Coordinates of N, CA, C and O in Angstrom, one line a residue:
X1136 N 24.7 88.1 99.8 CA 24.3 86.8 100.3 C 25.4 85.8 100.3 O 26.1 85.7 99.3
X1137 N 25.5 85.0 101.3 CA 26.5 84.0 101.3 C 25.9 82.7 100.6 O 24.7 82.6 100.4
X1138 N 26.8 81.8 100.2 CA 26.4 80.6 99.6 C 25.3 79.8 100.4 O 24.3 79.4 99.9
X1139 N 25.6 79.6 101.7 CA 24.6 78.8 102.5 C 23.3 79.6 102.7 O 22.3 79.0 102.7
X1140 N 23.4 80.9 102.9 CA 22.1 81.6 103.0 C 21.3 81.5 101.8 O 20.1 81.4 101.8
X1141 N 21.9 81.6 100.6 CA 21.2 81.5 99.4 C 20.6 80.1 99.2 O 19.4 79.9 98.8
X1142 N 21.4 79.1 99.6 CA 20.9 77.7 99.5 C 19.7 77.5 100.4 O 18.7 76.9 100.0
X1143 N 19.8 78.0 101.6 CA 18.6 77.9 102.5 C 17.4 78.7 102.0 O 16.3 78.2 102.1
X1144 N 17.6 79.8 101.4 CA 16.5 80.5 100.8 C 15.8 79.8 99.7 O 14.6 79.7 99.6
X1145 N 16.6 79.1 98.8 CA 16.1 78.3 97.8 C 15.3 77.1 98.3 O 14.2 76.8 97.9
X1146 N 15.8 76.5 99.4 CA 15.2 75.3 100.0 C 13.8 75.7 100.6 O 12.8 75.0 100.5
X1147 N 13.7 76.9 101.1 CA 12.5 77.3 101.8 C 11.5 78.1 100.8 O 10.3 77.9 101.0
X1148 N 12.0 78.8 99.8 CA 11.1 79.6 99.0 C 11.1 79.1 97.5 O 10.1 79.4 96.8
X1149 N 12.1 78.4 97.1 CA 12.2 78.0 95.7 C 11.5 76.7 95.3 O 11.1 76.5 94.2
X1150 N 11.4 75.8 96.3 CA 10.7 74.6 96.0 C 9.2 74.8 96.0 O 8.6 75.4 96.9
X1151 N 8.5 74.4 95.0 CA 7.1 74.6 94.9 C 6.3 73.9 96.0 O 6.8 72.9 96.6
X1152 N 5.1 74.4 96.4 CA 4.3 73.8 97.4 C 4.0 72.3 97.0 O 4.0 72.0 95.8
X1153 N 3.6 71.5 98.0 CA 3.3 70.1 97.7 C 2.3 69.9 96.6 O 2.5 69.0 95.7
X1154 N 1.3 70.7 96.6 CA 0.2 70.5 95.6 C 0.7 70.8 94.2 O 0.1 70.4 93.2
X1155 N 1.8 71.6 94.0 CA 2.3 72.0 92.7 C 3.6 71.3 92.4 O 4.1 71.5 91.3
X1156 N 4.2 70.6 93.3 CA 5.5 69.9 93.1 C 5.3 68.8 92.1 O 4.4 68.0 92.1
X1157 N 6.2 68.7 91.1 CA 6.1 67.7 90.1 C 7.5 67.3 89.6 O 8.5 68.0 90.0
X1158 N 7.7 66.2 88.9 CA 9.0 65.8 88.5 C 9.5 66.8 87.5 O 8.8 67.4 86.7
X1159 N 10.8 67.0 87.5 CA 11.5 67.9 86.6 C 12.5 68.8 87.2 O 12.9 68.5 88.3
X1160 N 12.8 69.8 86.5 CA 13.9 70.8 87.0 C 13.4 72.2 86.9 O 12.6 72.6 86.0
X1161 N 13.9 73.0 87.8 CA 13.7 74.4 87.8 C 15.1 75.1 88.0 O 15.9 74.5 88.6
X1162 N 15.2 76.3 87.5 CA 16.5 76.9 87.7 C 16.3 78.4 87.7 O 15.3 78.9 87.2
X1163 N 17.3 79.1 88.2 CA 17.2 80.6 88.2 C 18.5 81.2 88.8 O 19.5 80.5 88.9
X1164 N 18.3 82.4 89.1 CA 19.5 83.2 89.7 C 19.0 84.2 90.7 O 18.0 84.8 90.5
X1165 N 19.7 84.2 91.8 CA 19.5 85.3 92.8 C 20.8 86.0 93.0 O 21.8 85.4 93.3
X1166 N 20.7 87.3 92.7 CA 22.0 88.1 92.6 C 22.9 87.4 91.6 O 22.5 87.1 90.5
X1167 N 24.1 87.0 92.0 CA 25.0 86.3 91.1 C 25.1 84.8 91.4 O 26.0 84.2 90.9
X1168 N 24.2 84.3 92.2 CA 24.1 82.9 92.6 C 23.2 82.1 91.7 O 22.0 82.4 91.6
X1169 N 23.7 81.2 90.9 CA 22.9 80.3 90.0 C 22.4 79.2 90.9 O 23.1 78.6 91.7
X1170 N 21.1 78.8 90.7 CA 20.5 77.7 91.4 C 19.8 76.8 90.5 O 19.3 77.2 89.4
X1171 N 19.6 75.5 90.9 CA 18.9 74.5 90.1 C 18.2 73.6 91.1 O 18.8 73.1 92.1
X1172 N 16.9 73.3 90.9 CA 16.2 72.3 91.7 C 15.8 71.2 90.8 O 15.2 71.4 89.8
X1173 N 16.2 69.9 91.2 CA 15.8 68.7 90.4 C 14.9 67.9 91.3 O 15.2 67.7 92.5
X1174 N 13.7 67.5 90.8 CA 12.7 66.7 91.5 C 12.6 65.4 90.8 O 12.3 65.4 89.6
X1175 N 12.8 64.3 91.5 CA 12.7 63.0 90.9 C 12.1 62.0 91.9 O 11.9 62.3 93.1
X1176 N 11.8 60.8 91.4 CA 11.2 59.8 92.3 C 12.2 59.4 93.4 O 13.4 59.4 93.2
X1177 N 11.7 59.0 94.5 CA 12.5 58.5 95.6 C 12.3 57.0 95.6 O 11.5 56.4 96.3
X1178 N 13.0 56.3 94.7 CA 12.9 54.9 94.5 C 11.6 54.6 93.8 O 10.9 55.4 93.2
X1179 N 11.2 53.3 93.9 CA 10.0 52.8 93.3 C 9.2 52.0 94.3 O 9.7 51.6 95.3
X1180 N 8.0 51.6 93.9 CA 7.2 50.7 94.7 C 6.5 51.3 95.9 O 6.3 50.6 96.9
X1181 N 6.2 52.6 95.8 CA 5.6 53.2 97.0 C 4.1 53.0 97.1 O 3.5 53.2 98.1
X1182 N 3.5 52.5 96.0 CA 2.1 52.3 96.0 C 1.8 50.8 95.9 O 2.4 50.1 95.1
X1183 N 0.9 50.3 96.7 CA 0.5 48.9 96.7 C -0.4 48.7 95.5 O -1.2 49.6 95.2
X1184 N -0.3 47.6 94.8 CA -1.2 47.4 93.6 C -2.7 47.5 94.0 O -3.1 47.0 95.0
X1185 N -3.4 48.3 93.3 CA -4.8 48.5 93.5 C -5.1 49.5 94.6 O -6.3 49.8 94.8
X1186 N -4.1 50.0 95.2 CA -4.4 51.0 96.3 C -4.5 52.4 95.6 O -4.0 52.7 94.6
X1187 N -5.4 53.2 96.3 CA -5.6 54.6 95.8 C -4.7 55.5 96.6 O -5.1 56.1 97.6
X1188 N -3.5 55.6 96.1 CA -2.5 56.4 96.8 C -2.3 57.8 96.1 O -2.0 57.8 94.9
X1189 N -2.6 58.8 96.7 CA -2.6 60.2 96.1 C -1.2 60.8 96.2 O -0.9 61.6 95.3
X1190 N -0.4 60.5 97.2 CA 0.9 61.1 97.4 C 2.0 60.1 97.4 O 1.8 59.0 97.9
X1191 N 3.1 60.5 96.8 CA 4.3 59.7 96.9 C 5.5 60.6 97.3 O 5.5 61.8 97.1
X1192 N 6.6 60.0 97.9 CA 7.8 60.8 98.2 C 8.6 61.1 97.0 O 8.7 60.3 96.1
X1193 N 9.1 62.3 97.0 CA 10.0 62.8 95.9 C 11.3 63.2 96.5 O 11.3 63.9 97.5
X1194 N 12.4 62.9 95.8 CA 13.7 63.4 96.2 C 13.9 64.8 95.5 O 13.8 64.9 94.3
X1195 N 14.2 65.8 96.3 CA 14.4 67.1 95.8 C 15.9 67.5 96.1 O 16.3 67.5 97.2
X1196 N 16.6 67.8 95.0 CA 18.0 68.2 95.1 C 18.1 69.6 94.7 O 17.6 70.1 93.6
X1197 N 18.8 70.4 95.5 CA 19.1 71.8 95.3 C 20.6 72.0 95.1 O 21.3 71.6 96.0
X1198 N 21.0 72.7 94.0 CA 22.4 73.0 93.8 C 22.5 74.5 93.6 O 21.8 75.1 92.8
X1199 N 23.4 75.1 94.4 CA 23.6 76.6 94.2 C 25.1 76.8 94.0 O 25.9 76.2 94.6
X1200 N 25.4 77.6 93.0 CA 26.7 78.0 92.6 C 27.0 79.5 92.9 O 26.2 80.3 92.4
X1201 N 28.0 79.7 93.6 CA 28.3 81.1 93.9 C 29.1 81.8 92.8 O 29.6 81.1 91.9
X1202 N 29.2 83.1 92.8 CA 30.0 83.8 91.8 C 31.4 83.3 91.7 O 32.1 83.3 90.6
X1203 N 32.0 82.8 92.8 CA 33.4 82.4 92.8 C 33.5 80.9 92.3 O 34.6 80.4 92.1
X1204 N 32.4 80.3 92.1 CA 32.4 78.9 91.6 C 32.2 77.8 92.6 O 32.0 76.7 92.3
X1205 N 32.1 78.2 93.9 CA 31.8 77.3 95.0 C 30.4 76.8 94.9 O 29.5 77.5 94.4
X1206 N 30.2 75.5 95.2 CA 28.9 74.9 95.0 C 28.4 74.3 96.4 O 29.2 73.8 97.2
X1207 N 27.1 74.4 96.6 CA 26.4 73.8 97.7 C 25.3 72.9 97.2 O 24.5 73.3 96.4
X1208 N 25.4 71.6 97.6 CA 24.3 70.7 97.2 C 23.5 70.3 98.4 O 24.1 69.9 99.4
X1209 N 22.2 70.4 98.4 CA 21.4 70.0 99.5 C 20.3 69.1 98.9 O 19.9 69.2 97.8
X1210 N 19.8 68.2 99.7 CA 18.7 67.3 99.3 C 17.7 67.2 100.5 O 18.0 67.3 101.6
X1211 N 16.5 67.0 100.1 CA 15.4 66.8 101.0 C 14.3 65.9 100.3 O 14.4 65.6 99.1
X1212 N 13.4 65.4 101.1 CA 12.3 64.6 100.6 C 11.0 65.3 100.9 O 10.8 65.9 101.9
X1213 N 10.2 65.4 99.8 CA 8.9 66.1 99.9 C 7.8 65.2 99.3 O 8.1 64.3 98.5
X1214 N 6.6 65.3 99.8 CA 5.5 64.6 99.2 C 5.0 65.4 98.0 O 5.0 66.6 97.9
X1215 N 4.6 64.6 96.9 CA 4.0 65.2 95.7 C 2.9 64.3 95.3 O 2.8 63.1 95.6
X1216 N 2.0 64.9 94.5 CA 0.9 64.1 93.9 C 1.5 63.0 93.1 O 2.4 63.2 92.3
X1217 N 0.9 61.8 93.2 CA 1.4 60.7 92.3 C 1.0 61.0 90.9 O -0.1 61.4 90.6
X1218 N 2.0 60.9 90.0 CA 1.7 61.1 88.5 C 0.7 60.1 88.0 O 0.7 59.0 88.5
X1219 N -0.1 60.4 87.1 CA -1.0 59.5 86.5 C -0.3 58.3 85.9 O 0.8 58.5 85.3
X1220 N -0.9 57.1 86.0 CA -0.2 55.9 85.4 C -0.9 55.3 84.3 O -2.0 55.4 84.1

């Protein structure tokens, strides 16, 4: 697998579904390619006070390192359940 093919695979198959997506990090390896997914808030203030908002945007960062040490960083925005407050 090439670096970009691996990165695309992680973006499509490695990120949990919306209903299971939560803040934190996941990591693993495909063949000799190391990958890490970091999920964090996309800024603040997405919910209006008193509003019943079930979903908020999350910033998802994917980093893949090839056996040669080359790195690919990709980012996307996904919806996730709002954490309890």
